[in-house]
JSON list of C-alpha atoms in Angstrom, two decimals:
[
{"chain": "A", "resi": 36, "resn": "VAL", "atom": "CA", "xyz": [147.47, 101.49, 61.69]},
{"chain": "A", "resi": 37, "resn": "GLN", "atom": "CA", "xyz": [146.95, 99.35, 64.77]},
{"chain": "A", "resi": 38, "resn": "LEU", "atom": "CA", "xyz": [143.88, 97.20, 65.16]},
{"chain": "A", "resi": 39, "resn": "GLN", "atom": "CA", "xyz": [142.84, 96.11, 68.63]},
{"chain": "A", "resi": 40, "resn": "ALA", "atom": "CA", "xyz": [140.38, 93.25, 68.78]},
{"chain": "A", "resi": 41, "resn": "SER", "atom": "CA", "xyz": [138.54, 92.32, 71.94]},
{"chain": "A", "resi": 42, "resn": "GLY", "atom": "CA", "xyz": [135.49, 90.47, 73.20]},
{"chain": "A", "resi": 43, "resn": "GLY", "atom": "CA", "xyz": [136.54, 86.86, 72.82]},
{"chain": "A", "resi": 44, "resn": "GLY", "atom": "CA", "xyz": [135.90, 84.26, 75.46]},
{"chain": "A", "resi": 45, "resn": "LEU", "atom": "CA", "xyz": [134.36, 80.93, 76.32]},
{"chain": "A", "resi": 46, "resn": "VAL", "atom": "CA", "xyz": [130.72, 80.34, 75.48]},
{"chain": "A", "resi": 47, "resn": "GLN", "atom": "CA", "xyz": [128.43, 77.34, 75.25]},
{"chain": "A", "resi": 48, "resn": "ALA", "atom": "CA", "xyz": [127.08, 76.16, 71.94]},
{"chain": "A", "resi": 49, "resn": "GLY", "atom": "CA", "xyz": [124.06, 78.21, 70.96]},
{"chain": "A", "resi": 50, "resn": "GLY", "atom": "CA", "xyz": [125.34, 81.25, 72.78]},
{"chain": "A", "resi": 51, "resn": "SER", "atom": "CA", "xyz": [126.44, 84.63, 71.50]},
{"chain": "A", "resi": 52, "resn": "LEU", "atom": "CA", "xyz": [129.48, 86.87, 71.61]},
{"chain": "A", "resi": 53, "resn": "ARG", "atom": "CA", "xyz": [130.27, 90.28, 70.19]},
{"chain": "A", "resi": 54, "resn": "LEU", "atom": "CA", "xyz": [133.78, 91.07, 69.08]},
{"chain": "A", "resi": 55, "resn": "SER", "atom": "CA", "xyz": [135.04, 94.61, 68.69]},
{"chain": "A", "resi": 56, "resn": "CYS", "atom": "CA", "xyz": [137.97, 95.96, 66.73]},
{"chain": "A", "resi": 57, "resn": "ALA", "atom": "CA", "xyz": [139.14, 99.52, 67.23]},
{"chain": "A", "resi": 58, "resn": "ALA", "atom": "CA", "xyz": [141.51, 101.15, 64.76]},
{"chain": "A", "resi": 59, "resn": "SER", "atom": "CA", "xyz": [144.20, 103.54, 65.96]},
{"chain": "A", "resi": 60, "resn": "GLU", "atom": "CA", "xyz": [143.54, 105.92, 63.09]},
{"chain": "A", "resi": 61, "resn": "ARG", "atom": "CA", "xyz": [140.68, 106.97, 60.89]},
{"chain": "A", "resi": 62, "resn": "ILE", "atom": "CA", "xyz": [139.11, 104.38, 58.64]},
{"chain": "A", "resi": 63, "resn": "TYR", "atom": "CA", "xyz": [138.24, 105.87, 55.27]},
{"chain": "A", "resi": 64, "resn": "SER", "atom": "CA", "xyz": [135.34, 105.11, 52.97]},
{"chain": "A", "resi": 65, "resn": "SER", "atom": "CA", "xyz": [137.70, 103.36, 50.56]},
{"chain": "A", "resi": 66, "resn": "HIS", "atom": "CA", "xyz": [138.66, 100.83, 53.22]},
{"chain": "A", "resi": 67, "resn": "VAL", "atom": "CA", "xyz": [137.15, 97.46, 53.92]},
{"chain": "A", "resi": 68, "resn": "MET", "atom": "CA", "xyz": [137.26, 96.05, 57.44]},
{"chain": "A", "resi": 69, "resn": "GLY", "atom": "CA", "xyz": [137.24, 92.31, 57.71]},
{"chain": "A", "resi": 70, "resn": "TRP", "atom": "CA", "xyz": [137.11, 89.50, 60.21]},
{"chain": "A", "resi": 71, "resn": "TYR", "atom": "CA", "xyz": [139.08, 86.30, 59.74]},
{"chain": "A", "resi": 72, "resn": "ARG", "atom": "CA", "xyz": [139.63, 83.29, 61.95]},
{"chain": "A", "resi": 73, "resn": "GLN", "atom": "CA", "xyz": [142.14, 80.53, 62.39]},
{"chain": "A", "resi": 74, "resn": "ALA", "atom": "CA", "xyz": [141.37, 77.28, 64.12]},
{"chain": "A", "resi": 75, "resn": "PRO", "atom": "CA", "xyz": [144.14, 75.03, 65.49]},
{"chain": "A", "resi": 76, "resn": "GLY", "atom": "CA", "xyz": [145.87, 73.19, 62.71]},
{"chain": "A", "resi": 77, "resn": "LYS", "atom": "CA", "xyz": [143.95, 75.03, 60.00]},
{"chain": "A", "resi": 78, "resn": "GLU", "atom": "CA", "xyz": [144.65, 77.92, 57.69]},
{"chain": "A", "resi": 79, "resn": "ARG", "atom": "CA", "xyz": [143.22, 81.33, 58.37]},
{"chain": "A", "resi": 80, "resn": "GLU", "atom": "CA", "xyz": [139.85, 81.78, 56.72]},
{"chain": "A", "resi": 81, "resn": "PHE", "atom": "CA", "xyz": [137.62, 84.67, 55.78]},
{"chain": "A", "resi": 82, "resn": "VAL", "atom": "CA", "xyz": [134.61, 85.24, 58.05]},
{"chain": "A", "resi": 83, "resn": "GLY", "atom": "CA", "xyz": [133.11, 88.48, 56.83]},
{"chain": "A", "resi": 84, "resn": "SER", "atom": "CA", "xyz": [133.77, 92.08, 55.93]},
{"chain": "A", "resi": 85, "resn": "ILE", "atom": "CA", "xyz": [132.18, 95.48, 55.55]},
{"chain": "A", "resi": 86, "resn": "ARG", "atom": "CA", "xyz": [132.81, 98.30, 53.13]},
{"chain": "A", "resi": 87, "resn": "TRP", "atom": "CA", "xyz": [133.35, 101.35, 55.29]},
{"chain": "A", "resi": 88, "resn": "GLY", "atom": "CA", "xyz": [131.76, 103.81, 52.94]},
{"chain": "A", "resi": 89, "resn": "ARG", "atom": "CA", "xyz": [128.72, 101.90, 51.66]},
{"chain": "A", "resi": 90, "resn": "GLY", "atom": "CA", "xyz": [128.26, 99.61, 54.62]},
{"chain": "A", "resi": 91, "resn": "SER", "atom": "CA", "xyz": [127.89, 96.61, 52.32]},
{"chain": "A", "resi": 92, "resn": "THR", "atom": "CA", "xyz": [128.61, 93.36, 54.10]},
{"chain": "A", "resi": 93, "resn": "TYR", "atom": "CA", "xyz": [129.99, 90.03, 52.93]},
{"chain": "A", "resi": 94, "resn": "TYR", "atom": "CA", "xyz": [130.04, 86.70, 54.74]},
{"chain": "A", "resi": 95, "resn": "SER", "atom": "CA", "xyz": [131.37, 83.22, 54.33]},
{"chain": "A", "resi": 96, "resn": "ASP", "atom": "CA", "xyz": [128.76, 80.55, 53.81]},
{"chain": "A", "resi": 97, "resn": "SER", "atom": "CA", "xyz": [129.62, 78.98, 57.15]},
{"chain": "A", "resi": 98, "resn": "VAL", "atom": "CA", "xyz": [128.58, 82.03, 59.17]},
{"chain": "A", "resi": 99, "resn": "LYS", "atom": "CA", "xyz": [125.98, 83.89, 57.14]},
{"chain": "A", "resi": 100, "resn": "ASP", "atom": "CA", "xyz": [122.61, 84.08, 58.90]},
{"chain": "A", "resi": 101, "resn": "ARG", "atom": "CA", "xyz": [124.41, 83.66, 62.25]},
{"chain": "A", "resi": 102, "resn": "PHE", "atom": "CA", "xyz": [127.04, 86.42, 62.27]},
{"chain": "A", "resi": 103, "resn": "ALA", "atom": "CA", "xyz": [126.59, 90.11, 61.56]},
{"chain": "A", "resi": 104, "resn": "ILE", "atom": "CA", "xyz": [129.17, 92.83, 61.00]},
{"chain": "A", "resi": 105, "resn": "SER", "atom": "CA", "xyz": [128.48, 96.43, 61.86]},
{"chain": "A", "resi": 106, "resn": "LYS", "atom": "CA", "xyz": [130.50, 99.61, 62.23]},
{"chain": "A", "resi": 107, "resn": "GLU", "atom": "CA", "xyz": [130.66, 102.72, 64.31]},
{"chain": "A", "resi": 108, "resn": "SER", "atom": "CA", "xyz": [132.42, 105.27, 62.15]},
{"chain": "A", "resi": 109, "resn": "ALA", "atom": "CA", "xyz": [132.83, 107.89, 64.85]},
{"chain": "A", "resi": 110, "resn": "LYS", "atom": "CA", "xyz": [134.83, 105.42, 66.91]},
{"chain": "A", "resi": 111, "resn": "ASN", "atom": "CA", "xyz": [136.66, 103.77, 63.99]},
{"chain": "A", "resi": 112, "resn": "THR", "atom": "CA", "xyz": [135.36, 100.50, 65.33]},
{"chain": "A", "resi": 113, "resn": "VAL", "atom": "CA", "xyz": [133.98, 97.42, 63.65]},
{"chain": "A", "resi": 114, "resn": "TYR", "atom": "CA", "xyz": [131.93, 94.75, 65.38]},
{"chain": "A", "resi": 115, "resn": "LEU", "atom": "CA", "xyz": [131.24, 91.08, 64.79]},
{"chain": "A", "resi": 116, "resn": "GLN", "atom": "CA", "xyz": [128.05, 89.85, 66.42]},
{"chain": "A", "resi": 117, "resn": "MET", "atom": "CA", "xyz": [128.13, 86.08, 66.59]},
{"chain": "A", "resi": 118, "resn": "ASN", "atom": "CA", "xyz": [124.92, 84.22, 67.37]},
{"chain": "A", "resi": 119, "resn": "ASN", "atom": "CA", "xyz": [124.05, 80.55, 67.60]},
{"chain": "A", "resi": 120, "resn": "LEU", "atom": "CA", "xyz": [127.70, 79.70, 68.04]},
{"chain": "A", "resi": 121, "resn": "LYS", "atom": "CA", "xyz": [128.88, 76.20, 67.25]},
{"chain": "A", "resi": 122, "resn": "PRO", "atom": "CA", "xyz": [131.95, 74.28, 68.45]},
{"chain": "A", "resi": 123, "resn": "GLU", "atom": "CA", "xyz": [133.37, 74.57, 64.94]},
{"chain": "A", "resi": 124, "resn": "ASP", "atom": "CA", "xyz": [133.43, 78.35, 65.37]},
{"chain": "A", "resi": 125, "resn": "THR", "atom": "CA", "xyz": [136.24, 77.91, 67.91]},
{"chain": "A", "resi": 126, "resn": "ALA", "atom": "CA", "xyz": [139.23, 79.84, 66.62]},
{"chain": "A", "resi": 127, "resn": "VAL", "atom": "CA", "xyz": [141.37, 82.90, 67.05]},
{"chain": "A", "resi": 128, "resn": "TYR", "atom": "CA", "xyz": [139.52, 85.76, 65.42]},
{"chain": "A", "resi": 129, "resn": "PHE", "atom": "CA", "xyz": [141.42, 88.56, 63.70]},
{"chain": "A", "resi": 130, "resn": "CYS", "atom": "CA", "xyz": [140.29, 91.89, 62.37]},
{"chain": "A", "resi": 131, "resn": "ALA", "atom": "CA", "xyz": [141.99, 93.40, 59.38]},
{"chain": "A", "resi": 132, "resn": "ARG", "atom": "CA", "xyz": [141.87, 96.34, 57.02]},
{"chain": "A", "resi": 133, "resn": "GLY", "atom": "CA", "xyz": [141.97, 96.05, 53.28]},
{"chain": "A", "resi": 134, "resn": "ARG", "atom": "CA", "xyz": [140.82, 97.47, 49.98]},
{"chain": "A", "resi": 135, "resn": "ASP", "atom": "CA", "xyz": [138.50, 94.68, 48.85]},
{"chain": "A", "resi": 136, "resn": "PRO", "atom": "CA", "xyz": [136.06, 92.49, 50.76]},
{"chain": "A", "resi": 137, "resn": "TRP", "atom": "CA", "xyz": [138.15, 89.30, 50.76]},
{"chain": "A", "resi": 138, "resn": "SER", "atom": "CA", "xyz": [141.72, 90.33, 51.46]},
{"chain": "A", "resi": 139, "resn": "ALA", "atom": "CA", "xyz": [143.59, 92.50, 53.92]},
{"chain": "A", "resi": 140, "resn": "ASP", "atom": "CA", "xyz": [146.73, 94.60, 54.14]},
{"chain": "A", "resi": 141, "resn": "PHE", "atom": "CA", "xyz": [146.90, 95.28, 57.87]},
{"chain": "A", "resi": 142, "resn": "TRP", "atom": "CA", "xyz": [146.14, 92.80, 60.60]},
{"chain": "A", "resi": 143, "resn": "GLY", "atom": "CA", "xyz": [145.35, 93.14, 64.25]},
{"chain": "A", "resi": 144, "resn": "GLN", "atom": "CA", "xyz": [146.16, 90.73, 67.00]},
{"chain": "A", "resi": 145, "resn": "GLY", "atom": "CA", "xyz": [143.65, 87.97, 67.49]},
{"chain": "A", "resi": 146, "resn": "THR", "atom": "CA", "xyz": [141.11, 87.25, 70.18]},
{"chain": "A", "resi": 147, "resn": "GLN", "atom": "CA", "xyz": [140.30, 83.70, 71.19]},
{"chain": "A", "resi": 148, "resn": "VAL", "atom": "CA", "xyz": [136.76, 82.40, 70.86]},
{"chain": "A", "resi": 149, "resn": "THR", "atom": "CA", "xyz": [136.04, 78.98, 72.34]},
{"chain": "A", "resi": 150, "resn": "VAL", "atom": "CA", "xyz": [132.67, 77.32, 71.95]},
{"chain": "A", "resi": 151, "resn": "SER", "atom": "CA", "xyz": [131.98, 74.34, 74.18]},
{"chain": "A", "resi": 152, "resn": "SER", "atom": "CA", "xyz": [129.54, 71.62, 73.22]}
]
């Protein structure tokens, strides 16, 4: 499977961005689609994920109440709506597919998100 993330960019603190990730093949109900990020000099970290079948969502403490994950099954696409962005949200954001909410087997290329203060 190939995962194509898009929607990154430069935004001021307090602003919003929506990332999209389109899969090259069907996403099944047993899959979990996740978003991760990696800031310069830091390890990649979990941001959030969604169970494709149930639609249950999971978030890291640092983004819950600000970020929201949604899906569009017909397009095999997952979204990450990011609101009230902070400079510490600056990172390369990756989408991934896995079997549980906190790990992934297949990774897409990243999209850069930069939040200016």
